Amino acid sequence: MRNLLADLRAALGADAVASGDAIPERCLTDWSGVTPVWPLALVRPRSTEEVSATLRLCTRHRVPVVPQGGLTGLAGAAVPLADAIALSLDRMQAIESVDAATRTLTAQAGATVLAVQQAAAAQGLLFGVDFGARGSAQVGGALATNAGGNGVLRFGMMREQTLGLEVVLADGTVLPMLRPMQKNNTGYDLKQFFIGAEGTLGVITRALFRLHPAPVARATMLVAVADFDAALALLGRLQARCGAGLAAFELMWRDFIEASMAWQQLREPFDQPHALLALVDLDGPDEALLRAALEDVLGQALEAGLVLDAAIAQSQAQASAFWKYREATAELPAHMHPPVNFDVSLPMAEIGRFAAACRAALDARWPGHTSVFFGHVGDSNLHVSTDAATVGGDVPGLEHLVYELVRDFDGSISAEHGIGLHKKPYLHVSRTPGELAAMRAIKAALDPLFLMNPGKIFDR
Amino acid sequence: MRNLLADLRAALGADAVASGDAIPERCLTDWSGVTPVWPLALVRPRSTEEVSATLRLCTRHRVPVVPQGGLTGLAGAAVPLADAIALSLDRMQAIESVDAATRTLTAQAGATVLAVQQAAAAQGLLFGVDFGARGSAQVGGALATNAGGNGVLRFGMMREQTLGLEVVLADGTVLPMLRPMQKNNTGYDLKQFFIGAEGTLGVITRALFRLHPAPVARATMLVAVADFDAALALLGRLQARCGAGLAAFELMWRDFIEASMAWQQLREPFDQPHALLALVDLDGPDEALLRAALEDVLGQALEAGLVLDAAIAQSQAQASAFWKYREATAELPAHMHPPVNFDVSLPMAEIGRFAAACRAALDARWPGHTSVFFGHVGDSNLHVSTDAATVGGDVPGLEHLVYELVRDFDGSISAEHGIGLHKKPYLHVSRTPGELAAMRAIKAALDPLFLMNPGKIFDR
């Protein structure tokens, strides 16, 4: 071990290798809440070549590596291992180029999502992925988890933003898959393997993203829908009428609205309480035309009994007021002790039935529990947050109940956040034995010594 | 060998296994023009279970398998091998379900692209991929080559249509990765590996596609642009103004237009000849608004000197007339002896320079040659077709010249059509040794006996 650290210091410089107390506390865990772990050392390379040198040395010494980005992951994939090096990308933050003519951006993996968004905006362009942790999350980590967030309905996940990737394999081999062409069918599209692999197949060092034209205008509306099937029908009508301009379709169940009003001192949005609210954003070239389109759809939806009440924002301030109901999630840690957050996806048509079944099962098992249901329903993603204190602290029991129900509904135990450490025990709910065997075979092929982030997603 | 055929007949029924003269001639090669090859037998399973049984038996007997779809591939990936079984999906053509509420469609791999398009249209929906061979090409083959075509600018390739896939591995293991959720981060997204793998990692048996709302209205325009950089600037302005409604942006160089007019008896589209024409399709909810948007962009582009002349179609008939210039490609085999077709992609900003450099190099080597340049430039794809008779029949020399130039420009030797057999010798132009090694490792992991379509994309 001392030999490895000495070799690393010799190769990268002593300032690039920290051990013991010199390792910052923030690097000991991520936002998943897993107990902090001291790695053997924290290594901070400045370039792809230094990442390659680091991995070559770790391979030579047979020491595992845990890649770390912004440490905002919610599943524990970046939590160190006591017998491993933690490899941080935080010194590789450069936005290397933004090409407005071809709408592409190249960045090192340590650049934050916010920095990439800002670099795009400076050229009148938009980066398609956005989520709350944008100021700390790095694009490398976002790629490793195939992060989603607010823009998926319109722009897809991190995968759909990615034209090229540079990755370093466990043995130090650099794969420079950075060609910018959207069409490029030359054998296996290797970059696809590393997106969503949570650092278990290699270290992402650079990415080439596509950008989108910046939205010119946006219209927002808040809608009380009759029930979930009505919400789905409204979504379909909006898709048909507004095409690819539909930027957000969020659903909030009554419990979530009540919590939101209580935690943020907000009033009822409509004259009466409603069971289900939809929050809609629509992008396009002209605000008046967008509002007219929404009015058009709303008028027909009201007649059809899909919609019970609705309000179209007449100003940015009003749009922000509508979104404030949705942003209660930031208050969860303050009001739940602690919140147990589920990030599941279901076949879209089943989300309403799942939410009802889940609530009923929780009510039966833990009468008086506090749970809120909400989510990016337009892309199949449902979030459930339950106050652990109201289920007697029985988090394993709670997770078991919810994930068994997810299995019954053929859903996914992880829509966005990934498997990491946290959801490893439940991976079998969403993947067959044949799939798990294939994943292990891929892992063995690209990381034969099992050094890349071992124990994340699955065990050996 | 006789044992394998006997086992296959016992498992699938004698009518599912043809050998010798009973094998239809069409199954002996694909549209690549490679010399026909008789496989050991042609096997036509009726279900995923029968595909699995076939592969289990071939594994037991160590006999390779060449999957076959519609046989419209242009790189030779479906050409049989003399010592292999040809496995045809043509008895698995079912469109199993179309869900208008969630805009998804499930089909067996043998369904044609046209059948899928029609099933979607019957529900007022659109399948995002379209190309000329739609009536024969099967979705399994289109997935195996990650086919692109006309709709890539708006909807992406086959990869972007695919929410789920069912694949059978060489040993018969069925991977049922058919969950419809757009967000599903549960370990490696295995389905991504098989898309574009040209049958070398497993047999695709079923797919779950996303559909799009059917376009309500479309506007078409033909534009004479000043030069390639002007074309790129016009594309950028259209993207910014029209957002995701931009459905097509095709470029035709002068030689292509002249050939088109000669082969199809068409007149000059404008008062004078122009060096470069762009053909634009724009989708949206209202035709008048679309034309107004195009007029808007055109007006500013004319002032800026980007555009020299333009015409916006005032009717469907006129739109078809504009597209007829582009459809000269159907005439290539009749007028070139034979045509040598290049399907390359370049960094978008370089396409103009590449086209000029390529023409100059061809002129220098073969004065008086006939070549036409055209393409789906909006997604980086350039096509070049050269009359082999005008380069003295020196196809290897021609390919070498063009692909070396592609390498110089950091382009891809195959934008859409795949590597198959035809482009195997040039794969190194577009992939590094590290990438090729990683591909071979993946292949060895999922097909350790090297039975799946051996010799396609790369050799052992």
Short mmCIF file of N, CA and C in Angstrom, two decimals, chain A residues 255-266 324-325 327-341 368-372 385-391:
data_model
loop_
_atom_site.label_atom_id
_atom_site.label_comp_id
_atom_site.label_asym_id
_atom_site.label_seq_id
_atom_site.Cartn_x
_atom_site.Cartn_y
_atom_site.Cartn_z
N ASP A 255 -51.79 14.56 -0.79
CA ASP A 255 -50.95 14.59 0.39
C ASP A 255 -49.72 15.49 0.16
N PHE A 256 -49.20 15.43 -1.04
CA PHE A 256 -48.04 16.26 -1.36
C PHE A 256 -48.41 17.73 -1.34
N ILE A 257 -49.57 18.06 -1.90
CA ILE A 257 -50.02 19.46 -1.92
C ILE A 257 -50.22 19.97 -0.49
N GLU A 258 -50.83 19.15 0.33
CA GLU A 258 -51.07 19.58 1.71
C GLU A 258 -49.75 19.81 2.44
N ALA A 259 -48.80 18.89 2.25
CA ALA A 259 -47.49 19.08 2.89
C ALA A 259 -46.82 20.33 2.36
N SER A 260 -46.92 20.53 1.04
CA SER A 260 -46.30 21.68 0.41
C SER A 260 -46.86 22.99 0.98
N MET A 261 -48.18 23.04 1.15
CA MET A 261 -48.80 24.26 1.69
C MET A 261 -48.36 24.47 3.13
N ALA A 262 -48.32 23.39 3.90
CA ALA A 262 -47.94 23.50 5.30
C ALA A 262 -46.49 23.93 5.45
N TRP A 263 -45.60 23.28 4.71
CA TRP A 263 -44.16 23.53 4.89
C TRP A 263 -43.73 24.88 4.34
N GLN A 264 -44.45 25.40 3.33
CA GLN A 264 -44.02 26.62 2.67
C GLN A 264 -45.00 27.77 2.85
N GLN A 265 -46.00 27.55 3.73
CA GLN A 265 -47.00 28.59 4.00
C GLN A 265 -47.65 29.08 2.71
N LEU A 266 -48.22 28.16 1.98
CA LEU A 266 -48.92 28.51 0.75
C LEU A 266 -50.40 28.26 0.93
N LYS A 324 -43.73 26.60 -7.18
CA LYS A 324 -43.37 26.54 -5.77
C LYS A 324 -44.06 25.36 -5.06
N TYR A 325 -45.29 25.05 -5.51
CA TYR A 325 -45.95 23.89 -4.91
C TYR A 325 -45.09 22.64 -5.11
N GLU A 327 -41.86 22.42 -5.57
CA GLU A 327 -40.54 22.49 -4.97
C GLU A 327 -40.51 22.22 -3.48
N ALA A 328 -41.60 21.67 -2.97
CA ALA A 328 -41.62 21.30 -1.55
C ALA A 328 -40.58 20.24 -1.23
N THR A 329 -40.12 19.55 -2.24
CA THR A 329 -39.17 18.46 -1.99
C THR A 329 -37.93 18.95 -1.25
N ALA A 330 -37.56 20.21 -1.47
CA ALA A 330 -36.40 20.74 -0.76
C ALA A 330 -36.64 20.76 0.75
N GLU A 331 -37.91 20.77 1.15
CA GLU A 331 -38.25 20.84 2.58
C GLU A 331 -38.34 19.48 3.25
N LEU A 332 -38.26 18.42 2.45
CA LEU A 332 -38.47 17.08 3.01
C LEU A 332 -37.57 16.79 4.21
N PRO A 333 -36.26 17.03 4.09
CA PRO A 333 -35.39 16.68 5.23
C PRO A 333 -35.75 17.43 6.52
N ALA A 334 -36.31 18.61 6.37
CA ALA A 334 -36.65 19.38 7.57
C ALA A 334 -37.91 18.88 8.26
N HIS A 335 -38.78 18.21 7.51
CA HIS A 335 -40.09 17.85 8.07
C HIS A 335 -40.32 16.36 8.23
N MET A 336 -39.43 15.55 7.69
CA MET A 336 -39.54 14.10 7.87
C MET A 336 -38.28 13.62 8.58
N HIS A 337 -38.41 12.61 9.42
CA HIS A 337 -37.36 12.30 10.36
C HIS A 337 -36.88 10.86 10.31
N PRO A 338 -36.05 10.49 9.32
CA PRO A 338 -35.81 11.27 8.11
C PRO A 338 -36.77 10.85 7.01
N PRO A 339 -36.71 11.48 5.85
CA PRO A 339 -37.52 11.01 4.72
C PRO A 339 -36.88 9.77 4.11
N VAL A 340 -37.71 8.79 3.78
CA VAL A 340 -37.23 7.65 3.00
C VAL A 340 -37.76 7.89 1.58
N ASN A 341 -36.85 8.12 0.64
CA ASN A 341 -37.24 8.54 -0.70
C ASN A 341 -37.21 7.39 -1.69
N GLY A 368 -51.70 5.92 9.99
CA GLY A 368 -51.24 7.23 10.42
C GLY A 368 -49.87 7.61 9.90
N HIS A 369 -49.30 6.77 9.03
CA HIS A 369 -47.99 7.13 8.46
C HIS A 369 -48.11 8.41 7.63
N THR A 370 -46.99 9.07 7.41
CA THR A 370 -46.97 10.25 6.53
C THR A 370 -46.17 9.91 5.28
N SER A 371 -46.85 9.95 4.15
CA SER A 371 -46.18 9.73 2.86
C SER A 371 -46.72 10.72 1.85
N VAL A 372 -45.85 11.15 0.96
CA VAL A 372 -46.29 12.04 -0.12
C VAL A 372 -45.93 11.42 -1.46
N SER A 385 -42.17 9.73 -0.86
CA SER A 385 -41.34 10.00 0.32
C SER A 385 -42.15 9.72 1.58
N THR A 386 -41.60 8.90 2.43
CA THR A 386 -42.27 8.49 3.67
C THR A 386 -41.43 8.92 4.86
N ASP A 387 -42.10 9.44 5.86
CA ASP A 387 -41.42 9.83 7.10
C ASP A 387 -41.10 8.57 7.91
N ALA A 388 -39.80 8.27 8.03
CA ALA A 388 -39.40 7.04 8.72
C ALA A 388 -39.94 6.97 10.15
N ALA A 389 -40.04 8.13 10.78
CA ALA A 389 -40.52 8.14 12.17
C ALA A 389 -41.96 7.66 12.25
N THR A 390 -42.73 7.79 11.16
CA THR A 390 -44.14 7.38 11.21
C THR A 390 -44.33 5.93 10.80
N VAL A 391 -43.24 5.22 10.51
CA VAL A 391 -43.33 3.77 10.29
C VAL A 391 -42.45 3.05 11.31
#
